[in-house]
mmCIF file of C-alpha atoms in Angstrom:
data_model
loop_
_atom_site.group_PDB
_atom_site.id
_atom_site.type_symbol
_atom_site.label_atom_id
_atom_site.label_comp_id
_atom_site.label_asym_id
_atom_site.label_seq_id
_atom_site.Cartn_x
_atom_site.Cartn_y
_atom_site.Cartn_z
ATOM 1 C CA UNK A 1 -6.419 -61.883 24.668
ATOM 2 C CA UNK A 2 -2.679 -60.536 24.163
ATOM 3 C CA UNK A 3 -1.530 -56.694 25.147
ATOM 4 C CA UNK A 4 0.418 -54.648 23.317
ATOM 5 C CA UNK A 5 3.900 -55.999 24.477
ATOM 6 C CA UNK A 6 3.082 -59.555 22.603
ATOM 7 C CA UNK A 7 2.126 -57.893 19.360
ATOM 8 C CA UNK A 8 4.791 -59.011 16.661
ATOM 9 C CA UNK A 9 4.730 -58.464 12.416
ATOM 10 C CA UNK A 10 2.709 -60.675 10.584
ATOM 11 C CA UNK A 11 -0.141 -61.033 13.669
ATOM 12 C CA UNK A 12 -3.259 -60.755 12.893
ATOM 13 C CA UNK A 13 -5.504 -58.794 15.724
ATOM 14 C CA UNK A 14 -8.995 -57.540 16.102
ATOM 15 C CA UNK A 15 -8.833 -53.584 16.332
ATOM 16 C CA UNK A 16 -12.230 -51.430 16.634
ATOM 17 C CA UNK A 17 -14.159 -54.481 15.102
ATOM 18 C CA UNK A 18 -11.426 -54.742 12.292
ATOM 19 C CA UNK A 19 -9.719 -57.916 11.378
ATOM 20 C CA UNK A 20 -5.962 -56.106 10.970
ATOM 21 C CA UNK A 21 -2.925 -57.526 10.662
ATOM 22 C CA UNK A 22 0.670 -55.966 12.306
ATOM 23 C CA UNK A 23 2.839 -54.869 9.663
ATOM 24 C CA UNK A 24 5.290 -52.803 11.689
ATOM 25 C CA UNK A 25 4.990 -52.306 15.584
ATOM 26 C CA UNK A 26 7.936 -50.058 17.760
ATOM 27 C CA UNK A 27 8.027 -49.435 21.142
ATOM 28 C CA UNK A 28 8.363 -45.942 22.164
ATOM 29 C CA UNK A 29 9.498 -44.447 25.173
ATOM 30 C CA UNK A 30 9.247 -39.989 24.727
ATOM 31 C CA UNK A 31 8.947 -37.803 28.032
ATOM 32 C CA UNK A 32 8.481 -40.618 30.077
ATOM 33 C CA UNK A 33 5.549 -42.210 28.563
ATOM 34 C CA UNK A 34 5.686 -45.510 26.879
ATOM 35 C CA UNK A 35 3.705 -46.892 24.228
ATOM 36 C CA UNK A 36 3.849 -49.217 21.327
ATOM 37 C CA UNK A 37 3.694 -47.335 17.096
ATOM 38 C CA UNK A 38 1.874 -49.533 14.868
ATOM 39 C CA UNK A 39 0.996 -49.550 11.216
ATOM 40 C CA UNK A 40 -1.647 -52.501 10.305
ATOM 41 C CA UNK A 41 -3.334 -53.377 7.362
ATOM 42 C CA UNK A 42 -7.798 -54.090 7.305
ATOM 43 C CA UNK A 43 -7.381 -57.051 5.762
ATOM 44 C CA UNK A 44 -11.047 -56.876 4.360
ATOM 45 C CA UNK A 45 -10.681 -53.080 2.578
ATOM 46 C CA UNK A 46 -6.726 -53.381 1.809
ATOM 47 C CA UNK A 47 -6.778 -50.138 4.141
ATOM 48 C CA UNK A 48 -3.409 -49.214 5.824
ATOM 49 C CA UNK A 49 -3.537 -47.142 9.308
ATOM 50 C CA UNK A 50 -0.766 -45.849 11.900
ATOM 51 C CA UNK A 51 -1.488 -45.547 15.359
ATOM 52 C CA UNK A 52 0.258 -45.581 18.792
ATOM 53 C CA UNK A 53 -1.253 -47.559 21.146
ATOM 54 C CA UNK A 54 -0.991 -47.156 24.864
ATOM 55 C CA UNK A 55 -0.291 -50.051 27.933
ATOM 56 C CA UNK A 56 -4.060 -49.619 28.578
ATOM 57 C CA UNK A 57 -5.082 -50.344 25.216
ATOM 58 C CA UNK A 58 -4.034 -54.056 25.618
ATOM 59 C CA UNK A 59 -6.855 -56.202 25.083
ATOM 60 C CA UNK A 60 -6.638 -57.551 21.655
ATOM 61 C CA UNK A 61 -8.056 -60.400 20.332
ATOM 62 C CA UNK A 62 -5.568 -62.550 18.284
ATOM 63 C CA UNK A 63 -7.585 -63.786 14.856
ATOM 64 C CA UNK A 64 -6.017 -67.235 13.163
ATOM 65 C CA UNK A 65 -5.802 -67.137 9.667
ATOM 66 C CA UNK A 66 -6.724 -70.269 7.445
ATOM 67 C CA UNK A 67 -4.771 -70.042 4.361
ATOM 68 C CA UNK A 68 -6.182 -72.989 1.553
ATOM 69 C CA UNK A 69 -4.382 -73.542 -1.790
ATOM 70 C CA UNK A 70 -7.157 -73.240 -4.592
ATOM 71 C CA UNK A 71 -6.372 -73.182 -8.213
ATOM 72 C CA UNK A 72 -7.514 -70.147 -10.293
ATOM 73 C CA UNK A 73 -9.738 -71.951 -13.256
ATOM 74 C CA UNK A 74 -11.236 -68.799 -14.685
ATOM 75 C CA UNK A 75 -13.156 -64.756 -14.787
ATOM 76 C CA UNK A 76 -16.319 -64.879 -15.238
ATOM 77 C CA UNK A 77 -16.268 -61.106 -15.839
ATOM 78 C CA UNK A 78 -17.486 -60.079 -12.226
ATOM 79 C CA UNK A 79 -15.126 -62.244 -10.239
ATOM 80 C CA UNK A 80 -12.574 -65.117 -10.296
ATOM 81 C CA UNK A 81 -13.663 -68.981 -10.038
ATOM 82 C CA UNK A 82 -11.165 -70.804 -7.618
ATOM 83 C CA UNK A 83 -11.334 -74.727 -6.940
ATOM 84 C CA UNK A 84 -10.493 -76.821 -3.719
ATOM 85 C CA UNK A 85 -8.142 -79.695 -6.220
ATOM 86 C CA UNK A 86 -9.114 -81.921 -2.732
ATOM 87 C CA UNK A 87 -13.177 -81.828 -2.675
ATOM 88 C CA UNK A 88 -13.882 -79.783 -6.060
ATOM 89 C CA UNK A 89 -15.351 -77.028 -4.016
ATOM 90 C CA UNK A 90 -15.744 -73.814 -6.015
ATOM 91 C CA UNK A 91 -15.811 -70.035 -4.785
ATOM 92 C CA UNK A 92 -15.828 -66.710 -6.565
ATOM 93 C CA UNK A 93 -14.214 -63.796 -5.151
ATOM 94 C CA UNK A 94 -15.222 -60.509 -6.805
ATOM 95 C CA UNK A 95 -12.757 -58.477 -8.967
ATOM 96 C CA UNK A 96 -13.230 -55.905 -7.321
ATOM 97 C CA UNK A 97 -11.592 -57.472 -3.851
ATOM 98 C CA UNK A 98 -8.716 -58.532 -6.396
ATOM 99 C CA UNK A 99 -7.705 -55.434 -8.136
ATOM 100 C CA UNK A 100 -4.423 -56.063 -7.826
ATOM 101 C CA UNK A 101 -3.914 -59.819 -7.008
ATOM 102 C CA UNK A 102 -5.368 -60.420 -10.601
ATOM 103 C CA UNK A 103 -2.596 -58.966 -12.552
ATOM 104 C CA UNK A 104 -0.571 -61.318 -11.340
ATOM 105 C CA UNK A 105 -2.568 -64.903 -11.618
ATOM 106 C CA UNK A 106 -3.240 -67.179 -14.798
ATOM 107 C CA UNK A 107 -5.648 -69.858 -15.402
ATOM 108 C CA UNK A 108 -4.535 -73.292 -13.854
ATOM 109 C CA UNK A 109 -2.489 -71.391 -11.373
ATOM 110 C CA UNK A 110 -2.378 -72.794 -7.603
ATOM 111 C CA UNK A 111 -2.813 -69.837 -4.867
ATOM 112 C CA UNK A 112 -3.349 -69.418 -0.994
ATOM 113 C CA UNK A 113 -6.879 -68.484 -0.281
ATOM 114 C CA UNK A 114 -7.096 -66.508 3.167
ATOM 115 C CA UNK A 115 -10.171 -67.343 5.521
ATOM 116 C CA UNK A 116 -11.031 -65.847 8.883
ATOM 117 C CA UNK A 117 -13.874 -67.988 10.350
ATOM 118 C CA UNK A 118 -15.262 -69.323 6.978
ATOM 119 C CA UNK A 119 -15.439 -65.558 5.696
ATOM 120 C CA UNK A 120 -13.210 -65.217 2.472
ATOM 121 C CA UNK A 121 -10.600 -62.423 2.616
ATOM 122 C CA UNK A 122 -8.300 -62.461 -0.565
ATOM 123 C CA UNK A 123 -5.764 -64.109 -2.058
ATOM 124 C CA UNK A 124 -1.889 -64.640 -0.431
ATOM 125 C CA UNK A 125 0.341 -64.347 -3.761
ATOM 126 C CA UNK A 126 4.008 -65.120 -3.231
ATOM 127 C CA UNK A 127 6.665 -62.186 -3.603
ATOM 128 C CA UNK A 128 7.177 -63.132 -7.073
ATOM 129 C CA UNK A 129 5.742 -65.033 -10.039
ATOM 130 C CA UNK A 130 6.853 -66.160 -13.981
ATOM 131 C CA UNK A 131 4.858 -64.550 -16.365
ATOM 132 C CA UNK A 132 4.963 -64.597 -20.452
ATOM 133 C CA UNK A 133 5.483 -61.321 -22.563
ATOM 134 C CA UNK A 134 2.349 -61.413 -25.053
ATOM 135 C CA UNK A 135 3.247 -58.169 -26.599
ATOM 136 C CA UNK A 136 6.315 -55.582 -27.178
ATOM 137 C CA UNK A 137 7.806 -54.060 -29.472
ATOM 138 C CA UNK A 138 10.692 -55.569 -31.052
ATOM 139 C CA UNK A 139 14.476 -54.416 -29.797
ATOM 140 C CA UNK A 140 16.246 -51.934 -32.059
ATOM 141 C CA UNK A 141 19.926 -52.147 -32.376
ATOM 142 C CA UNK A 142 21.988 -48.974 -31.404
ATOM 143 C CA UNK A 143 19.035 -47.502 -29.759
ATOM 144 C CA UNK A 144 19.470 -45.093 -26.772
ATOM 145 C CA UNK A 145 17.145 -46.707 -24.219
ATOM 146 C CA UNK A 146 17.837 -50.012 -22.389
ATOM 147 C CA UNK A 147 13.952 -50.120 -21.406
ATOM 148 C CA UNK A 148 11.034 -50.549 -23.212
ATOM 149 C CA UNK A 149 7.029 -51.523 -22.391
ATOM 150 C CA UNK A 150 5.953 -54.775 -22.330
ATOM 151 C CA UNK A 151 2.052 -56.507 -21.647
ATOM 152 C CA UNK A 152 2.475 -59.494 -19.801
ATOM 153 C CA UNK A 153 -0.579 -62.741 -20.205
ATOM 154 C CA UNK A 154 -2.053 -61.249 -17.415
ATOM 155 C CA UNK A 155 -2.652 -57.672 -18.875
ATOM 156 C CA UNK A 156 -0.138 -56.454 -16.524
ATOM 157 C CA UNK A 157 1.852 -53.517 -18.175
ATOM 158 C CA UNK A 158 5.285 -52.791 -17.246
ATOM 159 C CA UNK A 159 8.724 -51.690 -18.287
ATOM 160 C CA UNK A 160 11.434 -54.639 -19.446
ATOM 161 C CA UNK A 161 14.805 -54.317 -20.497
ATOM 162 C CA UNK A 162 14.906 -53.640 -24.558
ATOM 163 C CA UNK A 163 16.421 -56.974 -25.105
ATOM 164 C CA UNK A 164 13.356 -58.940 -24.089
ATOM 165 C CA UNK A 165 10.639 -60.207 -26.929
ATOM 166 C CA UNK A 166 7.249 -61.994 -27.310
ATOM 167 C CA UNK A 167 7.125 -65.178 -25.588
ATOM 168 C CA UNK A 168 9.755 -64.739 -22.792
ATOM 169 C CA UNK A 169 8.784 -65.578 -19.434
ATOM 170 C CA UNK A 170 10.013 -63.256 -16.866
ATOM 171 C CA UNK A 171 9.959 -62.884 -13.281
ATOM 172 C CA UNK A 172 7.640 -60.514 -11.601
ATOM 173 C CA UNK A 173 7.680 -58.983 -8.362
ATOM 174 C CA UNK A 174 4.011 -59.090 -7.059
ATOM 175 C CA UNK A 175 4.789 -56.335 -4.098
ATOM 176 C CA UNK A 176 5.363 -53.715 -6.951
ATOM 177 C CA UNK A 177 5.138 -55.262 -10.273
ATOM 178 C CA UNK A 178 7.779 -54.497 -11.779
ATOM 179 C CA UNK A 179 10.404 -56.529 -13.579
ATOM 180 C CA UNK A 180 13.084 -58.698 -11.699
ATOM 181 C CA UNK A 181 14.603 -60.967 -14.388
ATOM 182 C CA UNK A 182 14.387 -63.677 -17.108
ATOM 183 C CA UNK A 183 13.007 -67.105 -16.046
#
């Protein structure tokens, strides 16, 4: 068990039966009474929730995360097929869980597969990936915008500068998906 003065980002606790992780903790001292601000994430709804949280609230349980890298092999329309490359194990995790994980993952693709005591909780994507441009339209000299649309393999839509064209690989930043730069 850990209290609230050993909570730090990145921890992973269990709060009212939730499996959350710390994404931003303060302590806060205002008209003499002290407690610790927290925003956490429910790592099995995606849910994010503030709170402040007291001295006497201190009895957390600290969860350890498993993180295994699986490679993405395919959809099969209701969820995506991952495989252990060690013992060939396969698991599905539904599309639904993976809204927006899956705009950022190809076939043949290695990614961190979180577990919490054998239950599966998502996929860990890095802060940025290369993706192809599979469609645009094509640059026009001496026009006005430096910007245009692009649809990346993955489906993902997003704006690219105008100079860009089919086949480019760019990088993509998976916290907001937008554009960083060429490959």
């Amino acid at each position: 068990m850990i209290s609230t003065n050993d909570l730090k980002n990145g921890m992973v606790i269990e709060y009212d039966g939730k499996l959350m992780q710390i994404l931003e903790f303060m302590h806060v001292l205002q008209n003499k009474v002290a407690y610790v601000r927290v925003k956490m994430k429910d790592l099995r709804s995606g849910t994010v929730t503030e709170t402040a949280l007291k001295g006497s609230d201190s009895a957390f349980k600290r969860c350890y995360i498993e993180r295994k890298e699986m490679q993405y092999i395919y959809n099969t329309g209701d969820a995506l097929a991952f495989m252990d490359m060690e013992t060939y194990e396969q698991i599905e995790i539904p599309l639904s869980r993976l809204a927006w994980e899956k705009k950022f993952i190809v076939e043949g693709a290695n990614v961190n597969i979180t577990f919490y005591e054998g239950e599966i909780l998502g996929v860990s994507l890095p802060d940025k990936v290369t993706l192809k441009i599979t469609d645009t339209t094509p640059a026009v000299k001496g026009a006005s915008t430096d910007r245009k649309k692009a649809i990346l393999e993955t489906g993902l839509e997003l704006n690219v500068p105008a100079f860009l064209e089919i086949g480019t690989e760019i990088i993509v930043s998976t916290i907001d998906g937008n554009y960083v730069s060429r490959a």
